[in-house]
Coordinates of C-alpha atoms in Angstrom, one line a residue:
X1 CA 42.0 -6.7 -32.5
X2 CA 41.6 -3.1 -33.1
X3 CA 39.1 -2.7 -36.2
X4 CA 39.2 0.6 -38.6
X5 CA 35.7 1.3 -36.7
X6 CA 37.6 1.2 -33.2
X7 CA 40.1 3.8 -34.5
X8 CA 38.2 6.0 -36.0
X9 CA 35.8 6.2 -32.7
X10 CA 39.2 6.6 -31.0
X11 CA 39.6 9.4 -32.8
X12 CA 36.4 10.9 -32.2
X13 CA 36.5 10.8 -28.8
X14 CA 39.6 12.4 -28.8
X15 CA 38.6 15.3 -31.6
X16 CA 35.2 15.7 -31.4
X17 CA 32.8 18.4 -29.9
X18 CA 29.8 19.1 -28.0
X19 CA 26.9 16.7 -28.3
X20 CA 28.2 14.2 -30.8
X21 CA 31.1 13.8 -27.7
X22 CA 28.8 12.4 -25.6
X23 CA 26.9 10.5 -28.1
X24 CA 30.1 8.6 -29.5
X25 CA 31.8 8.0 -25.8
X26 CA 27.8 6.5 -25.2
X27 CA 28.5 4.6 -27.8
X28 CA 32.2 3.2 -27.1
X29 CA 31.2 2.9 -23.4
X30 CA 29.2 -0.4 -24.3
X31 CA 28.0 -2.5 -21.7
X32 CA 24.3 -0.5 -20.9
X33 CA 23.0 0.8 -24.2
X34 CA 24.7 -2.4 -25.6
X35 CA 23.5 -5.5 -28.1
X36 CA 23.3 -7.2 -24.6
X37 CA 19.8 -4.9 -23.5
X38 CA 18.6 -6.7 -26.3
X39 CA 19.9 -5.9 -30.3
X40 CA 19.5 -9.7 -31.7
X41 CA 17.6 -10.1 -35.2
X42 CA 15.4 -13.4 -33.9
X43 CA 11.7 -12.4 -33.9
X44 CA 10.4 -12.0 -30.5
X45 CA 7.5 -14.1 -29.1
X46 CA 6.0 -10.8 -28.2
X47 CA 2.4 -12.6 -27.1
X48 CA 4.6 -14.0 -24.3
X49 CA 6.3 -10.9 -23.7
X50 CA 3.4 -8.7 -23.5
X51 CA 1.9 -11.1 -20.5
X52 CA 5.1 -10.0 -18.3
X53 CA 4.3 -7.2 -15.8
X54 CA 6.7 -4.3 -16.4
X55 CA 7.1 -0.3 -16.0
X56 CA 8.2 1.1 -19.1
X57 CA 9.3 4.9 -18.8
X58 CA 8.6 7.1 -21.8
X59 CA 10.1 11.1 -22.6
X60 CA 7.9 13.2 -24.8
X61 CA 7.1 16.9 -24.7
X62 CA 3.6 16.5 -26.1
X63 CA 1.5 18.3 -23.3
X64 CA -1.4 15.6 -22.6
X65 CA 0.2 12.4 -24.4
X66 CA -0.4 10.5 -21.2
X67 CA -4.2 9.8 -22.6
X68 CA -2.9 7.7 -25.4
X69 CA -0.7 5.9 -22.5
X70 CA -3.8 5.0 -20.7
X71 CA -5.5 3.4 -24.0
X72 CA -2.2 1.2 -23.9
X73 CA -2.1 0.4 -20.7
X74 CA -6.1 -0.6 -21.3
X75 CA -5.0 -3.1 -23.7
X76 CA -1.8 -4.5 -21.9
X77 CA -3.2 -4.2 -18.2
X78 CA 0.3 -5.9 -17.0
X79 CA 2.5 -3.3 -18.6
X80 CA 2.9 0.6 -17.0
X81 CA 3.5 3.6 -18.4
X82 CA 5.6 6.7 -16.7
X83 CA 5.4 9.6 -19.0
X84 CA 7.7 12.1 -18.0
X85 CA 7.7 15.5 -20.0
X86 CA 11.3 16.1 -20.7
X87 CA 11.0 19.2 -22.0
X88 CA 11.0 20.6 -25.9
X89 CA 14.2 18.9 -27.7
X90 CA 16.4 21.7 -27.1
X91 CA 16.0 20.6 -23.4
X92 CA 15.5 16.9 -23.9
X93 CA 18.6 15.5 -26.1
X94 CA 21.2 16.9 -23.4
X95 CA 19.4 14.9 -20.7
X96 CA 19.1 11.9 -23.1
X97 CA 23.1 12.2 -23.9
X98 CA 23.4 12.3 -20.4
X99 CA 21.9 9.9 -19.1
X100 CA 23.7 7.4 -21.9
X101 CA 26.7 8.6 -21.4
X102 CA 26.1 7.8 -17.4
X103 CA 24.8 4.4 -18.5
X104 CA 21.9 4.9 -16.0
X105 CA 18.5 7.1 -16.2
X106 CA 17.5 6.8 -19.7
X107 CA 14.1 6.2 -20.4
X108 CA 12.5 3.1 -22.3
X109 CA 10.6 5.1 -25.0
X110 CA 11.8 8.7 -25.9
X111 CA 10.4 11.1 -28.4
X112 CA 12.9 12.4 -31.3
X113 CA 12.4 14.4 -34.1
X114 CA 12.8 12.9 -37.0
X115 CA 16.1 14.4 -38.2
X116 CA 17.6 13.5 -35.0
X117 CA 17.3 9.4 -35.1
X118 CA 20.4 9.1 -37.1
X119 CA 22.6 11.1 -35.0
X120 CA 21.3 8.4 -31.9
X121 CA 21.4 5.7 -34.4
X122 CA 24.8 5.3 -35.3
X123 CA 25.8 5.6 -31.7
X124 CA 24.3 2.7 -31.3
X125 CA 21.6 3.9 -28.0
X126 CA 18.8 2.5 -30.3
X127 CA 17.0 -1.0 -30.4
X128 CA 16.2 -2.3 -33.9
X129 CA 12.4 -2.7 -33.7
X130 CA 12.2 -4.7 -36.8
X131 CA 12.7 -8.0 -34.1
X132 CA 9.6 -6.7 -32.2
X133 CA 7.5 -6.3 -35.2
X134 CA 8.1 -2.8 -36.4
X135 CA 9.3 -4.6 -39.9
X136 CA 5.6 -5.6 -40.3
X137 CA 3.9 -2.3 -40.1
X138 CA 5.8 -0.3 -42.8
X139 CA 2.9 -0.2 -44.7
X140 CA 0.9 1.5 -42.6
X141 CA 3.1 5.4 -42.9
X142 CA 3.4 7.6 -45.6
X143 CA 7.1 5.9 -47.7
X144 CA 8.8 9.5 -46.9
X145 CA 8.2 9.4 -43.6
X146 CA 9.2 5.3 -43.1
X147 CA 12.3 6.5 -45.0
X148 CA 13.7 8.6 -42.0
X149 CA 13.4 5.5 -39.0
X150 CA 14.5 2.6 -41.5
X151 CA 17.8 1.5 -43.0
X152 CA 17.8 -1.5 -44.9
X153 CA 15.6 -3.9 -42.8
X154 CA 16.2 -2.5 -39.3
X155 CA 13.8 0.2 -37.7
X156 CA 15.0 2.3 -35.2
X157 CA 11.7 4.6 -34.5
X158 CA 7.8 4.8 -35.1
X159 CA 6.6 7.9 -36.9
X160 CA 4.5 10.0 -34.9
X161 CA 3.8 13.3 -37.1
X162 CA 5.1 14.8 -40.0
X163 CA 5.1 18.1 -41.6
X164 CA 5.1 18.1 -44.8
X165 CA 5.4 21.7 -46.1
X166 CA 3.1 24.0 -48.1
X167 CA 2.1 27.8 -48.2
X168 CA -0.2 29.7 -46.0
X169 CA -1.6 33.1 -47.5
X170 CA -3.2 36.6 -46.9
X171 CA -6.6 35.7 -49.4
X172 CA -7.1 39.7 -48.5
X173 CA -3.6 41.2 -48.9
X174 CA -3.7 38.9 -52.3
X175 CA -7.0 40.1 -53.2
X176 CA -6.6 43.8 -52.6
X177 CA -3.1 43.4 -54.6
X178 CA -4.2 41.5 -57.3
X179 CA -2.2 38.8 -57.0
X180 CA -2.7 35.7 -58.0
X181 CA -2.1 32.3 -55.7
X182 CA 1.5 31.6 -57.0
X183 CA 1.8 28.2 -58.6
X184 CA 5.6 27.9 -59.4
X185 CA 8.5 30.0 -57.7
X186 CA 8.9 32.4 -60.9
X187 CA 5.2 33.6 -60.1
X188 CA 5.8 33.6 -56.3
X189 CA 9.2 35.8 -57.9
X190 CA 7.2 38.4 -59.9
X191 CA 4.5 38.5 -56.9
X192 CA 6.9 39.2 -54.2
X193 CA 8.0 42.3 -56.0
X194 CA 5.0 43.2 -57.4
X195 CA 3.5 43.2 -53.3
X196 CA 6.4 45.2 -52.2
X197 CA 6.7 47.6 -54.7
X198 CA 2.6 48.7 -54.3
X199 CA 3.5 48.4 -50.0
X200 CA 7.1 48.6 -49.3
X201 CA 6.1 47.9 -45.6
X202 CA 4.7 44.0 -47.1
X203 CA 6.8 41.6 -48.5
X204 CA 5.1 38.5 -50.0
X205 CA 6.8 36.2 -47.2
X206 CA 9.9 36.1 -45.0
X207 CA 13.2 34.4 -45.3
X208 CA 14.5 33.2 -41.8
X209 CA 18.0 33.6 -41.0
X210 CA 17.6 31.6 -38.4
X211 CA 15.7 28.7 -39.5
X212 CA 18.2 25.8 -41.6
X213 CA 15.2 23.4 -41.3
X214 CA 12.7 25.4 -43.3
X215 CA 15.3 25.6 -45.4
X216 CA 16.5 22.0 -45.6
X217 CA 12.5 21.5 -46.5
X218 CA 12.9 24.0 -49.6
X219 CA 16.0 22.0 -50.7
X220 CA 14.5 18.8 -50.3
X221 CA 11.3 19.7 -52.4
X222 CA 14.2 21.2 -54.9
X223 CA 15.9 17.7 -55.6
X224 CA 18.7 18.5 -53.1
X225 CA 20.7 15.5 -51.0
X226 CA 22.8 17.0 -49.0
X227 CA 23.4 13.7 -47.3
X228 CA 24.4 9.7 -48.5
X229 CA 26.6 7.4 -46.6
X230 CA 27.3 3.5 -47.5
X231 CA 28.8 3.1 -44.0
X232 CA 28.2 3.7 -40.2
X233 CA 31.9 5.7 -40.6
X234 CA 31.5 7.3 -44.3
X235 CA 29.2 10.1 -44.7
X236 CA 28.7 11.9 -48.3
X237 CA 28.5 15.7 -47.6
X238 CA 26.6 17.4 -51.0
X239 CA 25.1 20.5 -49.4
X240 CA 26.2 22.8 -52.7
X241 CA 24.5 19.9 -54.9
X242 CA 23.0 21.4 -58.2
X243 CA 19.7 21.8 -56.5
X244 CA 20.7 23.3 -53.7
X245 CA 22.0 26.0 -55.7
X246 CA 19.4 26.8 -57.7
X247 CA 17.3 27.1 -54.8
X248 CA 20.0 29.8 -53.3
X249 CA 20.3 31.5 -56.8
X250 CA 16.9 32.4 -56.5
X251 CA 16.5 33.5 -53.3
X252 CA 19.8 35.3 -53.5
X253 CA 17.6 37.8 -55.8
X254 CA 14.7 38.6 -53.9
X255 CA 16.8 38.8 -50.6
X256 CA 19.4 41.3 -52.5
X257 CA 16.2 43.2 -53.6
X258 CA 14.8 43.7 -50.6
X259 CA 11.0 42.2 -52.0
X260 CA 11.0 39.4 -49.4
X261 CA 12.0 40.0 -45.7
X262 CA 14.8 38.3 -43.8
X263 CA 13.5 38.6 -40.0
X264 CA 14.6 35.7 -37.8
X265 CA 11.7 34.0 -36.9
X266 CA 10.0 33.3 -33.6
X267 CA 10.8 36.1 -32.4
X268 CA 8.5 38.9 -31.4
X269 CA 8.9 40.8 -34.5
X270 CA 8.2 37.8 -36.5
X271 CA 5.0 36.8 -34.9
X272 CA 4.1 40.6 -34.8
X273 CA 4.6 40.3 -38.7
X274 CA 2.4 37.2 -39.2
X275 CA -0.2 39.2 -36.9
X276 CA 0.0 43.1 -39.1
X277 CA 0.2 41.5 -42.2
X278 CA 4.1 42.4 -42.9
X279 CA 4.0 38.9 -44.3
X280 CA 1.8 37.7 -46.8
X281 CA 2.4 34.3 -47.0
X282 CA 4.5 31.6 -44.4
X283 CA 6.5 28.5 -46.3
X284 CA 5.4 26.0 -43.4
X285 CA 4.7 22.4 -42.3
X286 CA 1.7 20.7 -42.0
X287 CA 1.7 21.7 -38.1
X288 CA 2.1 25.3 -39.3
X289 CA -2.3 26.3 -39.6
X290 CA -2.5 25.2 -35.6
X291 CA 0.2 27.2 -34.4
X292 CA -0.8 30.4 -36.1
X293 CA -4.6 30.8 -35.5
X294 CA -2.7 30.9 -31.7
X295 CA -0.3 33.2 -33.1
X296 CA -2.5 35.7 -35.0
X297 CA -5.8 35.5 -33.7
X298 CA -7.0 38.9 -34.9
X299 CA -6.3 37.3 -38.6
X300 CA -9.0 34.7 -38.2
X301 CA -10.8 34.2 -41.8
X302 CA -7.5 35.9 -43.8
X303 CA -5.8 32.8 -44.5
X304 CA -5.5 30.3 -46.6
X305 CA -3.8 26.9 -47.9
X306 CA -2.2 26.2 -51.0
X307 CA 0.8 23.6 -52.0
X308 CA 4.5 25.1 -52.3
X309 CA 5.1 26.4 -56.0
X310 CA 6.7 24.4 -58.1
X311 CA 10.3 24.3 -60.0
X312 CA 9.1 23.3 -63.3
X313 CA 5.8 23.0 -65.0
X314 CA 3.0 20.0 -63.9
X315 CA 5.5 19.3 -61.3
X316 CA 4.1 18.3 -57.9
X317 CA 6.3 17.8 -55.0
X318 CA 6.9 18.9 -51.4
X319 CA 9.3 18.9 -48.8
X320 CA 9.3 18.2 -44.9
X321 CA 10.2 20.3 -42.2
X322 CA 9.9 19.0 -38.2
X323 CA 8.1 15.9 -37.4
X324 CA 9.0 13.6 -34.8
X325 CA 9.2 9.2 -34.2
X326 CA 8.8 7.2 -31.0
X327 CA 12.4 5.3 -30.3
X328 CA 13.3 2.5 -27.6
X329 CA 16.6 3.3 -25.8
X330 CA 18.7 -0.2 -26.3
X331 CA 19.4 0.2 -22.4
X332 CA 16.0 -0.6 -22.0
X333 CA 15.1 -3.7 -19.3
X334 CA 11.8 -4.2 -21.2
X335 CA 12.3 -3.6 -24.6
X336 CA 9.3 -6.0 -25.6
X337 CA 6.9 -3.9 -24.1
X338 CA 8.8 -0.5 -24.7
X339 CA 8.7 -1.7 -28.4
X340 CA 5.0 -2.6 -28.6
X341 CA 4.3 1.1 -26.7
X342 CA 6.2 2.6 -29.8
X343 CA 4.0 1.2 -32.4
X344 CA 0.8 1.3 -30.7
X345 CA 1.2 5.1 -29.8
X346 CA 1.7 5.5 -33.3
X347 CA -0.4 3.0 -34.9
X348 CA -3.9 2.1 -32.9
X349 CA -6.5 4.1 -34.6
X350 CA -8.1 5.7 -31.1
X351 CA -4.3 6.5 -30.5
X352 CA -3.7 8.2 -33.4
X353 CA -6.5 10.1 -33.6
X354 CA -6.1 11.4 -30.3
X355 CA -2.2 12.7 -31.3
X356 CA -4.2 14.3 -34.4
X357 CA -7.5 16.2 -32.6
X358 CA -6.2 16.5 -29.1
X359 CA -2.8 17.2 -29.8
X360 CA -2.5 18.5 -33.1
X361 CA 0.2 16.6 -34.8
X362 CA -0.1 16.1 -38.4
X363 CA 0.0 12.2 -39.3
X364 CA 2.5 10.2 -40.2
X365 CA 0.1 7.2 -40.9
X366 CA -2.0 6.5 -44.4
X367 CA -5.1 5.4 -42.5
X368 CA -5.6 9.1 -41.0
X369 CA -4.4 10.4 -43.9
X370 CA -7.4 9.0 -46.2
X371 CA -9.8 9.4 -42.5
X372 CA -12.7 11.1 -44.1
X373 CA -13.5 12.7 -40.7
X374 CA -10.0 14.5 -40.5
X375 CA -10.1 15.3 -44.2
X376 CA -13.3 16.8 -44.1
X377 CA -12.7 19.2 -41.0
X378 CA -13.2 22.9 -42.1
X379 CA -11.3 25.4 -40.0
X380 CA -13.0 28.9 -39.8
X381 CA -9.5 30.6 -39.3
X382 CA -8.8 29.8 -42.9
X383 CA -12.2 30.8 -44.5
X384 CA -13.6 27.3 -43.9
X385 CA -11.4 25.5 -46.0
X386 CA -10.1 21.7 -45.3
X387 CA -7.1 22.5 -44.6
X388 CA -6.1 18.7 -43.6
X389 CA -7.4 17.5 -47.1
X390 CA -5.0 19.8 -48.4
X391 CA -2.0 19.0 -46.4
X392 CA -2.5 15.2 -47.2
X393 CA -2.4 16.0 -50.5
X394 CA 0.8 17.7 -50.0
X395 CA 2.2 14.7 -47.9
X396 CA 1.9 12.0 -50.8
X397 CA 3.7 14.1 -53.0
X398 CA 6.7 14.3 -50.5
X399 CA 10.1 12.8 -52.3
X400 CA 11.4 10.0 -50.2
X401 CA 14.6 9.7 -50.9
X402 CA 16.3 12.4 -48.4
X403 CA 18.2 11.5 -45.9
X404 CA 19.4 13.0 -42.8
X405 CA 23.2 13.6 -41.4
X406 CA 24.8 12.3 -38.1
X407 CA 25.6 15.7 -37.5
X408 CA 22.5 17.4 -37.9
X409 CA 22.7 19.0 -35.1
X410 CA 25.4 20.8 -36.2
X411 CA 24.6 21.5 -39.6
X412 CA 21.4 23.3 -38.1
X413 CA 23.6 25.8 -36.6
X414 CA 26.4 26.4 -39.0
X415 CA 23.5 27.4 -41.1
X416 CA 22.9 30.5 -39.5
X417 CA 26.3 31.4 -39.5
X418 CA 27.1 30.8 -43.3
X419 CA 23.5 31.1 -45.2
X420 CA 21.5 33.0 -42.7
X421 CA 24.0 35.3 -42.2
X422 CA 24.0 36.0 -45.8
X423 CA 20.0 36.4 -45.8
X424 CA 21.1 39.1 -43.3
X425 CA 23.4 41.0 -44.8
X426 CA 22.0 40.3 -48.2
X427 CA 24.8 38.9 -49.5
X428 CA 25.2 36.1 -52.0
X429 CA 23.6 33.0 -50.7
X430 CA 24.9 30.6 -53.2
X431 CA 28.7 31.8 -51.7
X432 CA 27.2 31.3 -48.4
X433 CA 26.2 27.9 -49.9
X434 CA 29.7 26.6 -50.2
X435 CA 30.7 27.6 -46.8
X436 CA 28.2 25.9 -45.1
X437 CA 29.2 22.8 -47.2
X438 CA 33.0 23.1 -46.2
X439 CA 32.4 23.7 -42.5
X440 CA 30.0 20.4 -42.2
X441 CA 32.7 18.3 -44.3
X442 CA 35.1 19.7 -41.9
X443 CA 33.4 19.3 -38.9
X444 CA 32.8 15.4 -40.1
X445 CA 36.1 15.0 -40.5
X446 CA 36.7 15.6 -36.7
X447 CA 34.4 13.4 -35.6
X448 CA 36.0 11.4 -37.3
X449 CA 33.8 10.3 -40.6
X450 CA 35.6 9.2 -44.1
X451 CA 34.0 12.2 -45.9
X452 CA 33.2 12.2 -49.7
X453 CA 31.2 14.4 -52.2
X454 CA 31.7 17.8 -53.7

């Protein structure tokens, strides 16, 4: 019997485009990435399963992750681990879609970004954890971050870092200008032209063009949801939301104004920017104070860290921008052990603590997150200050109820061609606004979605 599911999968393979092909042909293939590689609800004996021998494969582009491997294997001599560095995402999903789509070479246990587990998700290439124990550590991860692996009582992923975003600064650009650490965004307003009126070579920060996940994380602290669904085939496309438009209102001005800059980012003039002082502050993530004392060395002891500013008054929230989970591939011969990998990686103290010192990742879990040895490191690069102690703090005021599209992918790239361009031309990003909203409920629509919202 042909279902309104079937047809409308029918109708993706025959409409859709790039990635999301492959992904939904993966998914209508059946048979290897199927409920048969193991998808049931029934707990697992996973005592019994974790005596089996196996070799469990795992993708990750974290240089060095196959230390935290060994402390697995140390506790579960009979299981193995392959770690295989499949390059940054960019260069990992098309190998993943591959690979499913050829319903052999898939790894057991692959690292995705956070914003990506949907799109692999409703595909069906995932394994519900929640039958291998994944339902019992919820507890343990910042809500927010939970939030993105979870629907309803299945899990699909582990968290492995977040970043949860807040505001690095010049202390001597502000100090020389007289400018005072911006607490809400009509400060952060008046400073950015204040700052470029006393040095029209400085602008208070820069606006990426290029860069729809910083910007997602702006929305997301706003209030924005760009994104509901009540259905594997529905998907609620709200990306002009009120929100979302208040937060393009306002940047509309300072881009039109020239007080902020509007340089694509990682690029060579960007990091020469964060290096000469072009840019007073950078919106980042959590992972954001790592990568630049690499980035502008000759800065060390100019920077600090202070929390996003605020819409309204004694407000305190944040958004999240990047981050990435541990997933089991339903294809997956062992997916008892490649399950108990997922959460230990991301959940044994020693484990977790190596992904945070040796490998920088902010974390996802509340243990590290109230560790008084992580809190309390000082980092010279930013004048001594704790920056981790600040960041958690910034983490626990993350709103959890933002969700990600199946298409986020795409939405990611239409950005640049709707709102970054705009940013570019300085242009009217609230007009942009709308046709990034109607291109994504298009594109939707060929894949095949029931799309609702404004």
């Amino acid at each position: 019997m042909r279902s309104p599911t079937t047809g409308r999968r029918s109708r993706l393979l025959t409409v859709a485009a790039g990635g999301l092909a492959l992904l939904v042909l993966t998914a209508c293939s059946g048979g290897t990435s199927g409920a048969d590689a193991g998808g049931g609800t029934k707990p697992v004996d996973m005592a019994a399963e974790l005596k089996k021998p196996a070799t469990i494969e795992f993708w990750s582009w974290v240089d060095g992750i196959e230390d935290e491997a060994k402390l697995f294997e140390k506790k579960y001599p009979n299981i193995k681990v392959k770690v295989v560095n499949a390059g940054q995402p960019a260069a990992e999903y098309p190998k993943l879609r591959t690979a499913l789509k050829a319903g052999s070479g898939a790894p057991d246990v692959v690292q995705l970004e956070a914003h990506e587990v949907s799109s692999f998700t409703i595909t069906k290439s995932l394994l519900d954890l929640a039958p291998y124990g994944a339902d019992k550590i919820k507890s343990k991860f910042q809500p927010w971050a939970w939030g993105q692996v979870s629907q309803g009582s299945s899990v699909y992923a582990i968290p492995q870092d977040t970043g949860p975003m807040g505001m690095l600064y010049r202390k001597d650009i502000f100090d020389k200008y007289d400018i005072k650490v911006p607490t809400s965004w009509a400060e952060f307003a008046a400073a950015a032209e204040k700052l470029h009126k006393a040095d029209p070579k400085a602008y208070l920060t820069n606006a990426s063009p290029s860069n729809g996940a910083v910007f997602t994380g702006l929305l997301w602290q706003a209030g924005s949801r760009p994104f509901t669904s009540s259905s594997a085939t529905s998907l609620n496309v709200n990306i002009a939301d009120a929100p979302a438009k208040k937060v393009t209102d306002y940047w509309s001005g300072l881009v039109k104004s020239g007080a902020v800059s509007t340089d694509p980012d990682f690029t060579d003039q960007w990091y020469r920017g964060l290096a000469s002082g072009k840019y007073a502050t950078w919106l980042t993530a959590a992972w954001g104070p790592m990568f630049l004392q690499g980035t502008a060395k000759g800065t060390s002891g100019k920077w600090r860290v202070a929390p996003l500013p605020q819409w309204s008054a004694g407000e305190s929230a944040s958004g999240n921008t990047g981050g990435s989970t541990s997933a089991v591939v339903r294809s997956s011969k062992h997916p008892a052990a490649a399950a108990a990998f997922a959460q230990f990686l991301n959940t044994d103290p020693a484990s977790t603590k190596m992904l945070a010192s040796k490998q920088s990742l902010f974390p996802a879990t509340t243990a590290l997150l109230n560790d008084k040895t992580f809190l309390d490191t000082s980092l010279p690069f930013f004048g001594g200050q704790k920056v981790n102690q600040v960041f958690s703090d910034i983490s626990k005021t993350v709103k959890t109820d933002f969700t990600w599209s199946p298409v986020q992918d795409y939405v990611f790239s239409d950005f640049n061609d709707t709102v970054g361009k705009a940013m570019t031309r300085k242009q009217d990003l609230t007009a942009a606004l709308t046709q990034w909203q109607d291109s994504v409920t298009a594109y939707a629509k060929k894949q095949g979605f029931t799309v609702g919202g404004s």
